[in-house]
XYZ file of C-alpha atoms in Angstrom:
393
model
C 0.302 -0.025 0.108
C 1.301 3.738 -0.868
C 2.379 6.043 1.864
C -0.437 8.661 1.218
C 1.001 11.515 2.944
C -2.951 13.202 4.246
C -1.168 16.177 5.814
C 0.601 17.158 2.524
C -2.630 17.084 0.748
C -4.527 19.058 3.372
C -1.386 21.524 3.514
C -1.371 21.975 -0.965
C -5.013 22.448 -0.590
C -5.162 24.917 1.360
C -2.335 26.660 -0.786
C -4.140 26.184 -3.729
C -7.383 27.853 -1.812
C -5.851 30.577 -0.459
C -3.727 31.805 -4.658
C -7.412 32.943 -6.374
C -8.015 31.629 -9.878
C -11.124 32.342 -11.544
C -10.825 30.956 -15.065
C -8.469 33.364 -17.039
C -6.815 34.877 -14.240
C -5.197 31.602 -13.323
C -1.136 32.734 -14.165
C -0.062 32.846 -10.151
C -2.020 28.832 -9.050
C 0.599 27.815 -12.627
C 3.298 29.448 -10.255
C 2.232 27.617 -7.356
C 2.082 24.287 -9.263
C 5.462 25.083 -10.829
C 7.258 25.650 -7.520
C 5.829 22.402 -5.972
C 6.279 20.265 -8.953
C 10.743 21.743 -8.835
C 10.320 20.808 -5.216
C 9.909 17.245 -5.607
C 11.920 16.903 -8.511
C 9.566 16.552 -11.409
C 9.976 17.675 -14.791
C 7.278 19.942 -16.976
C 6.152 22.236 -19.861
C 4.004 24.843 -19.706
C 1.345 26.123 -22.134
C 0.531 29.904 -23.641
C -1.956 30.168 -21.376
C -0.498 27.642 -18.317
C -1.684 24.750 -18.463
C 0.898 22.000 -16.963
C 2.268 18.945 -18.489
C 4.536 17.333 -16.064
C 6.235 14.042 -16.670
C 7.355 11.220 -15.029
C 9.234 8.654 -17.171
C 8.687 4.943 -17.893
C 10.292 2.242 -19.457
C 8.615 3.179 -22.709
C 7.379 6.277 -24.374
C 4.070 4.714 -25.818
C 1.445 3.992 -24.990
C 1.594 6.907 -23.065
C -0.544 7.875 -19.732
C -2.057 10.991 -18.243
C -4.290 11.963 -15.639
C -5.784 15.554 -15.330
C -7.035 17.912 -12.837
C -8.045 21.640 -13.144
C -6.908 24.295 -10.666
C -8.765 27.559 -12.056
C -12.331 28.037 -10.529
C -15.621 29.822 -10.558
C -15.797 33.439 -10.164
C -16.798 36.782 -12.087
C -16.197 39.925 -14.393
C -17.782 43.521 -14.175
C -20.170 44.066 -16.740
C -20.740 47.507 -15.999
C -20.045 50.588 -13.539
C -23.310 51.655 -12.334
C -24.020 55.134 -11.524
C -24.385 54.540 -7.841
C -20.503 53.490 -7.104
C -21.083 49.729 -6.973
C -20.311 46.931 -10.288
C -22.934 45.001 -12.266
C -21.123 41.449 -12.390
C -21.250 38.278 -14.959
C -20.717 35.112 -13.875
C -17.297 33.280 -14.920
C -18.704 29.056 -15.079
C -21.817 28.287 -14.258
C -22.838 29.090 -11.092
C -25.697 30.571 -9.310
C -26.254 33.941 -8.162
C -27.753 32.757 -4.578
C -24.393 31.513 -3.846
C -23.059 34.851 -4.488
C -24.850 37.179 -2.680
C -22.786 37.880 0.581
C -19.626 36.804 -0.578
C -16.676 38.350 0.119
C -14.312 38.922 -3.092
C -11.323 40.738 -4.772
C -11.186 42.869 -7.892
C -8.203 43.035 -9.632
C -7.559 45.907 -11.805
C -5.095 46.219 -14.865
C -2.882 49.426 -13.223
C -4.418 49.997 -9.614
C -3.536 46.620 -7.895
C -6.481 44.247 -6.288
C -9.855 45.719 -4.060
C -11.806 44.141 -1.585
C -16.100 43.906 -1.549
C -19.028 42.250 -1.365
C -21.485 40.819 -3.711
C -24.669 41.993 -2.643
C -28.259 41.224 -3.407
C -29.945 44.820 -4.741
C -32.008 44.989 -2.075
C -30.308 44.019 0.741
C -31.631 45.779 3.491
C -34.484 44.519 5.477
C -34.597 48.170 6.734
C -35.086 49.776 3.458
C -36.947 46.938 1.486
C -39.273 44.971 4.317
C -40.304 41.986 3.046
C -38.501 42.421 -0.795
C -35.227 41.249 0.346
C -37.316 37.464 0.164
C -38.530 38.704 -2.969
C -36.593 39.298 -5.307
C -35.497 36.923 -8.213
C -32.533 34.972 -8.346
C -30.374 36.361 -10.812
C -27.036 37.688 -11.443
C -28.663 40.877 -12.709
C -30.377 41.257 -9.756
C -26.764 41.639 -7.643
C -23.639 43.898 -7.230
C -20.464 44.151 -6.566
C -20.044 46.812 -3.302
C -15.913 48.020 -3.438
C -14.552 48.575 -0.676
C -13.757 52.563 -1.159
C -15.544 56.016 -1.999
C -17.538 55.449 -4.217
C -20.266 57.136 -4.926
C -20.955 57.381 -9.094
C -19.530 54.995 -12.261
C -17.035 58.281 -12.474
C -15.357 57.687 -8.965
C -15.320 53.952 -9.858
C -13.683 54.877 -13.491
C -10.842 56.757 -11.452
C -10.133 54.578 -9.120
C -8.860 52.041 -11.880
C -12.082 50.170 -12.239
C -12.944 48.696 -15.899
C -15.532 46.107 -17.760
C -14.148 43.183 -17.360
C -11.832 43.089 -14.726
C -11.712 40.008 -12.889
C -13.137 38.885 -9.538
C -12.158 36.267 -6.902
C -14.580 34.353 -4.500
C -13.128 34.045 -1.576
C -12.726 30.283 -0.405
C -13.355 30.714 3.226
C -11.778 27.090 3.746
C -12.448 25.253 6.973
C -10.136 22.166 7.348
C -11.791 20.165 10.038
C -10.563 17.796 13.091
C -12.878 15.124 11.937
C -11.572 15.391 8.129
C -14.596 17.017 6.748
C -13.518 20.534 4.052
C -15.785 22.766 3.830
C -14.931 25.890 1.332
C -15.534 27.042 -2.112
C -13.487 26.133 -5.108
C -12.498 22.717 -4.233
C -13.755 21.805 -7.603
C -11.130 21.181 -8.321
C -8.653 22.131 -6.039
C -9.029 18.705 -4.258
C -8.569 16.754 -6.734
C -5.297 18.432 -7.745
C -4.297 18.358 -4.075
C -4.688 13.949 -3.861
C -3.114 13.940 -7.616
C -0.326 16.085 -5.842
C -0.124 13.567 -2.803
C -0.027 10.823 -5.605
C 2.960 12.019 -7.509
C 4.613 12.798 -4.074
C 4.108 8.759 -3.504
C 5.655 8.196 -6.909
C 8.360 9.725 -6.717
C 9.535 9.283 -2.834
C 8.764 5.775 -3.648
C 10.862 5.205 -6.728
C 8.274 4.174 -8.368
C 9.197 1.902 -11.918
C 6.778 3.264 -14.536
C 5.775 0.995 -17.189
C 5.065 3.713 -19.671
C 5.967 7.710 -19.366
C 2.337 9.065 -17.268
C 1.684 12.675 -17.342
C 0.337 14.794 -14.809
C -2.089 17.597 -16.204
C -3.173 20.561 -15.259
C -5.813 22.362 -16.811
C -6.422 26.161 -16.136
C -10.037 26.378 -18.617
C -12.366 23.708 -17.525
C -14.727 25.661 -15.921
C -15.639 27.196 -19.229
C -15.374 24.131 -21.572
C -12.229 24.255 -22.961
C -9.830 22.147 -20.040
C -8.564 19.656 -21.889
C -8.341 20.493 -25.318
C -4.518 21.869 -26.195
C -2.753 20.159 -23.327
C -2.181 16.320 -24.583
C 0.504 14.815 -26.524
C 0.079 12.419 -29.552
C 1.575 9.603 -27.726
C -1.089 10.004 -25.074
C -3.520 6.920 -25.574
C -5.639 7.209 -22.095
C -6.308 9.500 -19.850
C -8.073 9.971 -16.696
C -9.698 13.116 -15.322
C -9.869 13.596 -11.569
C -12.589 15.879 -10.655
C -15.603 16.257 -7.981
C -18.341 13.446 -8.066
C -21.771 15.698 -6.513
C -23.351 13.424 -3.421
C -27.282 14.869 -3.635
C -30.798 12.883 -4.110
C -30.687 10.879 -6.958
C -26.504 10.304 -7.302
C -24.731 7.429 -6.140
C -21.550 9.799 -5.325
C -20.348 9.814 -1.174
C -17.791 11.856 0.410
C -15.678 9.170 1.443
C -13.755 6.596 -0.913
C -13.413 7.267 -4.680
C -16.608 7.582 -7.255
C -15.847 5.898 -11.051
C -18.007 7.597 -13.344
C -19.438 5.266 -15.780
C -21.179 8.467 -18.123
C -22.273 12.258 -17.695
C -23.952 13.927 -19.886
C -21.581 13.733 -22.773
C -21.959 10.300 -22.804
C -20.205 6.622 -21.647
C -16.567 6.677 -20.394
C -14.375 4.270 -22.173
C -15.649 1.239 -20.980
C -11.849 -0.781 -20.529
C -10.509 1.909 -19.005
C -13.121 2.261 -16.734
C -13.461 -1.423 -15.556
C -9.415 -1.152 -15.462
C -9.711 1.471 -12.624
C -13.364 -0.604 -10.884
C -10.430 -3.177 -10.914
C -7.156 -2.134 -9.385
C -9.997 -0.373 -6.763
C -11.307 -4.114 -5.589
C -7.583 -5.104 -5.604
C -6.383 -2.848 -3.616
C -8.488 -2.771 -0.740
C -9.612 0.960 -1.943
C -13.224 1.898 -0.852
C -15.473 2.709 -3.869
C -18.661 3.310 -5.896
C -20.234 3.841 -9.461
C -21.877 6.897 -10.293
C -23.370 8.349 -13.584
C -23.867 12.359 -13.810
C -26.623 14.092 -15.945
C -25.447 17.652 -15.710
C -21.826 17.297 -15.724
C -18.727 17.870 -18.166
C -15.638 17.432 -17.673
C -11.876 17.667 -18.951
C -12.530 14.677 -20.537
C -15.283 16.282 -22.655
C -13.304 18.739 -23.776
C -10.019 16.433 -24.725
C -12.386 13.746 -26.917
C -14.478 17.094 -28.396
C -10.722 18.873 -29.496
C -10.492 15.518 -31.346
C -8.143 13.742 -29.191
C -7.878 10.112 -30.067
C -8.038 8.976 -26.472
C -9.382 6.474 -23.983
C -10.785 8.643 -21.269
C -12.595 8.213 -17.765
C -13.524 9.900 -14.248
C -12.606 9.326 -10.836
C -14.115 12.056 -8.699
C -14.114 12.934 -4.721
C -17.742 12.822 -3.611
C -18.780 16.785 -2.730
C -21.635 17.831 -1.400
C -23.395 21.397 -2.744
C -21.033 21.093 -5.701
C -20.456 25.066 -7.040
C -21.484 26.301 -4.239
C -20.676 26.141 -0.518
C -18.694 22.603 -1.282
C -17.858 20.383 1.368
C -15.811 16.689 0.895
C -14.056 14.555 3.322
C -10.249 14.103 3.651
C -10.868 10.074 3.414
C -12.057 10.899 -0.559
C -9.091 12.730 -0.983
C -6.738 9.923 0.571
C -8.344 6.816 -1.939
C -8.403 9.036 -4.862
C -4.896 9.483 -4.371
C -4.073 5.880 -3.845
C -5.894 4.764 -7.126
C -4.001 7.437 -8.728
C -0.718 5.725 -7.688
C -2.156 1.915 -8.402
C -2.914 3.088 -11.882
C -0.043 4.850 -12.642
C 2.121 1.650 -11.551
C -0.272 -0.957 -13.342
C 0.685 -2.740 -16.278
C 0.008 -2.178 -19.444
C -2.591 -4.383 -21.251
C -3.616 -3.105 -24.269
C -0.375 -3.060 -26.067
C -2.112 -1.835 -29.433
C -2.755 1.337 -27.737
C 0.540 2.166 -28.721
C -0.267 2.956 -32.276
C -3.174 5.214 -32.991
C -3.677 3.515 -36.356
C -3.406 -0.156 -37.686
C -4.376 -2.194 -40.986
C -4.842 -4.980 -38.574
C -7.220 -6.306 -35.719
C -4.566 -7.640 -33.874
C -4.867 -6.732 -30.151
C -7.900 -4.861 -30.593
C -9.925 -4.960 -27.851
C -12.970 -7.316 -26.991
C -16.092 -6.699 -25.056
C -18.140 -9.382 -22.969
C -21.106 -10.660 -25.211
C -21.682 -13.699 -24.410
C -25.658 -14.503 -22.509
C -25.240 -15.409 -18.779
C -25.185 -18.697 -17.331
C -28.939 -18.862 -16.120
C -30.401 -22.392 -15.427
C -33.077 -23.602 -18.173
C -36.629 -23.878 -17.861
C -37.874 -27.536 -17.193
C -41.488 -27.349 -16.757
C -41.491 -27.466 -12.987
C -44.594 -26.687 -10.648
C -42.182 -24.616 -8.241
C -41.961 -21.175 -9.885
C -38.513 -20.396 -10.772
C -36.627 -18.623 -7.102
C -35.320 -15.154 -6.861
C -31.469 -14.686 -6.772
C -29.419 -14.656 -3.248
C -26.208 -13.442 -2.380
C -26.432 -15.973 0.666
C -26.995 -13.651 3.409
C -30.372 -13.854 5.820
C -33.124 -11.606 5.672
């Protein structure tokens, strides 16, 4: 069993959460990740926009593997400077203004530095609007950003340095509880990044010999749908995305263990890669469950839609209230890190994946198609018995 350092996971997650990184404003968090890769002695490349492609060398170059998590988060941009000295916002990523109401935030201006502020409903004072504070609609047009400066007009804002398009980072307000729960904004997907780095640390410190080159990718535009579209290499034959799995009514995800996704709104994940993850979880004794997500997409979708001929799968940590005030448990991050480690250290099963195109079916995968082994009906008077797992009810 690999030694997964839970203290390291929590510490690095805290560092990531303390670094603002709404999609489009991620240079600082890219530097944080690169500094940690340097400390771990892992080589990497950086794309023009700041995505990271780290690599642990294996015995062969192909078929290379990849694991990916995203470090960009939800946020907002200034839509309009208002005559009352406040600012209209548009969201970055898909999240409800209900969760923006009351949030403390930072506005980054291009030339005058960062300013603090609060996102408030248009009718924020019960002493002024009485019951209307409870009846105004929930929409981004119903909130405004109040900067903590002297500003009574759009002109005051402009003179201070605010502009349309300025990025707004929402305070994460993290809380790490002794019982293992972590409550914060932006755990999607900084918690996944922290788990991935913990697996890298265990692989490096354990001097694990990998069968093939294994890439650890960090995308910076997942929340707006681009994600892994431009960070893959042609050598990569399979990619596992690490992201959140929603715990909610109608879902099978839990805040403990690993949740392995079978499909999301873009369709099923690769059968062979997903089954391998399930086998590894069973063989390694990693608590796990399966789920399907109806209103969800990830870096896997971005890669496939960009035309990558790559097998994809999705490994998740259960998260409550995704894209709001999120909650996870350290047990899930520990379990995800263990499964990442097991996958990276496993042998290659589909050697044909080293060649994207061949003129032969030799080595091509197959699917289980045989009929189930069932007892034939022989015309007895007794009705067939219900299946049983042998346990007593």
